[in-house]
DNA sequence: GGTCACAAGGGGTACACGAT
DNA sequence: ATCGTGTACCCCTTGTGACC
């Protein structure tokens, strides 16, 4: 009640500065109930101090809780704001962590790919070291061109036969079906073999 | 013994409003 | 326009009963 509260506040301030004999004698004869009440009040104060320290610590630790408005100075934020900012900051950290984990995953894949490339290059270097004269008797540019021309001619024939350019839509459809039909690995292999065979016959 | 919920009250601030 | 005053509101602290 209002009265009991007023009394208790009075007794609190008086207990911090005990001065009269009256109060001393009161203290001596303090009932069990009063002692219990005082202990309880003290314990509650201790608990609230711990909570307060927690909020102070949060305000120190959480970057967004540190006052940036210099016109306000070092004014304390309300508890509700400290809590909200802390929640926001934790969510931000979670997102950062997720982003970094994804980055690590991507980098791990890159490392794997680079390791494979490294092994391949080492094999090439080794092969070259073991047989340094390999490739010296390379085919001429003219022969290379003839092979290329032969392959392209063959592809163009099939392309020309199956492609219609009536409309863009039709062209797209034809190109896709041409790729499916005439650019299969087996077909390309046959074309290349055919061209090489033909050139061989021409040369010899 | 620790925690929670509640009521009461204090301090600070923004705002309306009348007096000057 | 300026100043003093009353009021509402927010936030915090404190004491205390109830509960585990």
Short mmCIF file of C-alpha atoms (C1' of nucleotides) in Angstrom, two decimals:
data_model
loop_
_atom_site.label_atom_id
_atom_site.label_comp_id
_atom_site.label_asym_id
_atom_site.label_seq_id
_atom_site.Cartn_x
_atom_site.Cartn_y
_atom_site.Cartn_z
CA UNK A 1 0.00 0.00 0.00
CA UNK A 2 0.94 3.63 -0.23
CA UNK A 3 1.34 3.93 3.52
CA UNK A 4 3.44 0.80 3.94
CA UNK A 5 5.64 1.89 1.03
CA UNK A 6 6.13 5.33 2.50
CA UNK A 7 7.03 3.70 5.80
CA UNK A 8 9.45 1.28 4.26
CA UNK A 9 11.19 3.99 2.25
CA UNK A 10 11.53 5.98 5.44
CA UNK A 11 12.92 3.06 7.34
CA UNK A 12 15.40 2.33 4.54
CA UNK A 13 16.86 5.80 4.56
CA UNK A 14 16.88 5.76 8.34
CA UNK A 15 18.64 2.39 8.48
CA UNK A 16 21.44 3.70 6.31
CA UNK A 17 22.08 6.43 8.88
CA UNK A 18 21.00 5.08 12.26
CA UNK A 19 21.00 7.92 14.76
CA UNK A 20 18.35 7.88 17.46
CA UNK A 21 18.14 5.64 20.52
CA UNK A 22 14.60 4.93 19.59
CA UNK A 23 15.63 3.36 16.35
CA UNK A 24 18.44 1.44 18.05
CA UNK A 25 16.05 -0.17 20.43
CA UNK A 26 13.74 -0.87 17.54
CA UNK A 27 16.61 -2.55 15.75
CA UNK A 28 17.38 -4.68 18.84
CA UNK A 29 13.82 -5.87 19.05
CA UNK A 30 13.43 -6.31 15.31
CA UNK A 31 11.04 -9.13 14.72
CA UNK A 32 11.87 -12.21 12.68
CA UNK A 33 9.47 -10.95 10.04
CA UNK A 34 11.32 -7.61 9.79
CA UNK A 35 14.73 -9.29 9.55
CA UNK A 36 13.41 -11.54 6.85
CA UNK A 37 11.97 -8.58 4.97
CA UNK A 38 15.26 -6.67 5.18
CA UNK A 39 17.22 -9.67 3.94
CA UNK A 40 14.80 -10.10 1.12
CA UNK A 41 15.06 -6.47 0.09
CA UNK A 42 18.84 -6.78 0.12
CA UNK A 43 18.76 -9.93 -1.99
CA UNK A 44 16.43 -8.31 -4.46
CA UNK A 45 18.78 -5.34 -4.72
CA UNK A 46 21.65 -7.71 -5.42
CA UNK A 47 19.68 -9.38 -8.16
CA UNK A 48 18.77 -6.06 -9.76
CA UNK A 49 22.40 -4.98 -9.64
CA UNK A 50 23.34 -8.11 -11.57
CA UNK A 51 20.68 -7.36 -14.18
CA UNK A 52 21.87 -3.77 -14.43
CA UNK A 53 25.46 -4.90 -14.89
CA UNK A 54 24.25 -7.18 -17.66
CA UNK A 55 22.61 -4.30 -19.49
CA UNK A 56 25.72 -2.14 -19.00
CA UNK A 57 27.91 -4.92 -20.38
CA UNK A 58 25.62 -5.35 -23.38
CA UNK A 59 25.78 -1.64 -24.10
CA UNK A 60 29.58 -1.83 -23.98
CA UNK A 61 29.88 -4.95 -26.11
CA UNK A 62 27.26 -4.31 -28.81
CA UNK A 63 28.69 -1.78 -31.30
CA UNK A 64 25.32 -0.32 -32.27
CA UNK A 65 24.62 0.42 -28.60
CA UNK A 66 27.61 2.70 -28.38
CA UNK A 67 26.39 6.26 -28.56
CA UNK A 68 27.18 7.97 -31.85
CA UNK A 69 25.22 11.15 -31.42
CA UNK A 70 27.77 13.50 -29.89
CA UNK A 71 25.14 16.10 -29.21
CA UNK A 72 23.58 13.67 -26.74
CA UNK A 73 26.91 12.69 -25.24
CA UNK A 74 27.27 9.50 -23.24
CA UNK A 75 23.62 9.28 -22.29
CA UNK A 76 22.50 5.75 -21.53
CA UNK A 77 20.11 3.93 -23.79
CA UNK A 78 16.90 2.55 -22.35
CA UNK A 79 16.85 -1.13 -21.48
CA UNK A 80 14.30 -1.85 -24.19
CA UNK A 81 16.54 -0.26 -26.81
CA UNK A 82 19.61 -2.11 -25.54
CA UNK A 83 17.69 -5.38 -25.84
CA UNK A 84 16.39 -4.57 -29.32
CA UNK A 85 19.80 -3.47 -30.59
CA UNK A 86 21.38 -6.59 -29.13
CA UNK A 87 18.84 -8.77 -30.92
CA UNK A 88 19.48 -6.92 -34.18
CA UNK A 89 23.24 -7.30 -33.74
CA UNK A 90 22.98 -11.05 -33.08
CA UNK A 91 20.87 -11.46 -36.21
CA UNK A 92 23.47 -9.49 -38.16
CA UNK A 93 26.23 -11.76 -36.83
CA UNK A 94 24.26 -14.85 -37.83
CA UNK A 95 23.92 -13.54 -41.39
CA UNK A 96 27.63 -12.67 -41.53
CA UNK A 97 28.52 -16.16 -40.34
CA UNK A 98 26.34 -17.76 -43.00
CA UNK A 99 27.89 -15.56 -45.69
CA UNK A 100 31.40 -16.44 -44.58
CA UNK A 101 30.59 -20.14 -44.50
CA UNK A 102 29.35 -19.93 -48.08
CA UNK A 103 32.53 -18.09 -49.06
CA UNK A 104 34.66 -20.77 -47.41
CA UNK A 105 32.73 -23.45 -49.30
CA UNK A 106 33.33 -21.66 -52.62
CA UNK A 107 37.02 -21.22 -51.85
CA UNK A 108 37.34 -24.91 -50.95
CA UNK A 109 35.92 -25.83 -54.37
CA UNK A 110 38.37 -23.44 -56.02
CA UNK A 111 41.23 -25.04 -54.13
CA UNK A 112 40.15 -28.51 -55.28
CA UNK A 113 39.95 -27.35 -58.90
CA UNK A 114 43.34 -25.67 -58.67
CA UNK A 115 44.87 -28.82 -57.19
CA UNK A 116 43.58 -30.83 -60.13
CA UNK A 117 45.00 -28.27 -62.56
CA UNK A 118 48.31 -28.36 -60.71
CA UNK A 119 48.52 -32.15 -61.06
CA UNK A 120 47.75 -31.87 -64.78
CA UNK A 121 50.38 -29.23 -65.34
CA UNK A 122 52.93 -31.25 -63.40
CA UNK A 123 52.21 -34.21 -65.63
CA UNK A 124 52.70 -32.08 -68.71
CA UNK A 125 55.99 -30.76 -67.36
CA UNK A 126 57.13 -34.26 -66.50
CA UNK A 127 56.18 -35.60 -69.94
CA UNK A 128 58.08 -32.78 -71.56
CA UNK A 129 61.12 -33.40 -69.37
CA UNK A 130 61.07 -37.15 -70.10
CA UNK A 131 60.78 -36.60 -73.85
CA UNK A 132 61.96 -33.09 -74.72
CA UNK A 133 61.95 -33.71 -78.49
CA UNK A 134 58.31 -34.68 -78.64
CA UNK A 135 56.33 -32.29 -80.77
CA UNK A 136 59.32 -30.99 -82.62
CA UNK A 137 58.09 -32.53 -85.85
CA UNK A 138 54.79 -30.69 -85.64
CA UNK A 139 52.32 -30.62 -88.49
CA UNK A 140 52.37 -27.54 -90.65
CA UNK A 141 49.84 -24.72 -90.43
CA UNK A 142 48.57 -25.65 -93.88
CA UNK A 143 47.74 -29.19 -92.77
CA UNK A 144 46.07 -27.85 -89.62
CA UNK A 145 44.00 -25.52 -91.75
CA UNK A 146 43.02 -28.34 -94.09
CA UNK A 147 41.82 -30.43 -91.15
CA UNK A 148 39.87 -27.48 -89.74
CA UNK A 149 38.38 -26.71 -93.15
CA UNK A 150 37.35 -30.31 -93.68
CA UNK A 151 35.57 -30.45 -90.32
CA UNK A 152 33.85 -27.11 -90.84
CA UNK A 153 32.75 -28.03 -94.37
CA UNK A 154 31.16 -31.17 -93.12
CA UNK A 155 29.38 -29.35 -90.27
CA UNK A 156 28.23 -26.60 -92.61
CA UNK A 157 26.68 -29.11 -94.99
CA UNK A 158 24.56 -30.63 -92.29
CA UNK A 159 23.82 -27.16 -90.86
CA UNK A 160 22.78 -25.78 -94.22
CA UNK A 161 20.54 -28.78 -94.87
CA UNK A 162 18.65 -28.65 -91.60
CA UNK A 163 18.41 -24.95 -90.73
CA UNK A 164 15.47 -22.79 -91.70
CA UNK A 165 15.74 -19.02 -91.23
CA UNK A 166 12.06 -18.16 -91.77
CA UNK A 167 11.78 -16.66 -88.31
CA UNK A 168 13.96 -16.22 -85.28
CA UNK A 169 11.87 -18.71 -83.34
CA UNK A 170 12.20 -21.30 -86.08
CA UNK A 171 15.93 -20.60 -86.37
CA UNK A 172 16.39 -21.16 -82.65
CA UNK A 173 14.49 -24.42 -82.74
CA UNK A 174 16.48 -25.64 -85.78
CA UNK A 175 19.82 -24.73 -84.24
CA UNK A 176 19.03 -26.65 -81.10
CA UNK A 177 17.89 -29.74 -82.93
CA UNK A 178 20.90 -29.49 -85.28
CA UNK A 179 23.25 -29.38 -82.28
CA UNK A 180 21.47 -32.35 -80.75
CA UNK A 181 21.62 -34.31 -83.98
CA UNK A 182 24.95 -33.38 -85.62
CA UNK A 183 27.20 -32.29 -82.80
CA UNK A 184 27.05 -35.45 -80.74
CA UNK A 185 30.50 -36.63 -79.66
CA UNK A 186 30.20 -39.76 -81.78
CA UNK A 187 29.21 -37.77 -84.89
CA UNK A 188 32.03 -35.27 -84.40
CA UNK A 189 34.45 -38.12 -83.91
CA UNK A 190 33.31 -39.69 -87.19
CA UNK A 191 33.65 -36.37 -88.98
CA UNK A 192 37.17 -35.84 -87.70
CA UNK A 193 38.21 -39.38 -88.59
CA UNK A 194 36.67 -39.01 -92.02
CA UNK A 195 38.50 -35.75 -92.69
CA UNK A 196 41.82 -37.18 -91.49
CA UNK A 197 41.34 -40.22 -93.65
CA UNK A 198 40.57 -38.12 -96.67
CA UNK A 199 43.62 -35.88 -96.14
CA UNK A 200 45.82 -38.90 -95.66
CA UNK A 201 44.68 -40.27 -99.02
CA UNK A 202 45.37 -36.93 -100.67
CA UNK A 203 48.87 -36.69 -99.18
CA UNK A 204 50.01 -40.16 -100.08
"C1'" DG B 1 17.62 -18.34 -1.49
"C1'" DG B 2 16.51 -16.88 -6.02
"C1'" DT B 3 13.16 -15.14 -9.29
"C1'" DC B 4 9.08 -12.89 -10.99
"C1'" DA B 5 5.25 -9.74 -11.03
"C1'" DC B 6 3.12 -5.90 -9.30
"C1'" DA B 7 2.22 -1.29 -7.35
"C1'" DA B 8 3.99 3.06 -6.17
"C1'" DG B 9 6.69 6.85 -6.85
"C1'" DG B 10 10.66 9.84 -8.75
"C1'" DG B 11 13.06 12.20 -12.55
"C1'" DG B 12 13.12 13.80 -17.16
"C1'" DT B 13 10.84 15.53 -21.25
"C1'" DA B 14 7.46 17.14 -24.59
"C1'" DC B 15 3.47 19.70 -25.16
"C1'" DA B 16 -0.52 22.70 -24.47
"C1'" DC B 17 -2.08 26.88 -22.64
"C1'" DG B 18 -2.67 31.18 -20.39
"C1'" DA B 19 -0.28 35.44 -18.76
"C1'" DT B 20 2.96 39.04 -19.83
"C1'" DA C 1 7.52 35.97 -28.84
"C1'" DT C 2 8.57 34.46 -24.34
"C1'" DC C 3 7.92 32.55 -19.92
"C1'" DG C 4 5.84 29.91 -16.18
"C1'" DT C 5 2.85 26.11 -15.10
"C1'" DG C 6 0.13 22.02 -15.37
"C1'" DT C 7 -0.16 17.51 -17.43
"C1'" DA C 8 0.75 13.28 -19.74
"C1'" DC C 9 4.00 10.04 -20.80
"C1'" DC C 10 8.22 7.23 -20.54
"C1'" DC C 11 11.71 4.93 -18.08
"C1'" DC C 12 13.68 3.51 -14.02
"C1'" DT C 13 14.06 2.17 -9.10
"C1'" DT C 14 12.33 0.24 -4.98
"C1'" DG C 15 9.80 -2.66 -1.70
"C1'" DT C 16 7.14 -6.58 -1.21
"C1'" DG C 17 4.23 -10.81 -1.74
"C1'" DA C 18 4.08 -15.14 -4.07
"C1'" DC C 19 6.15 -18.98 -5.91
"C1'" DC C 20 9.60 -22.66 -6.82
#
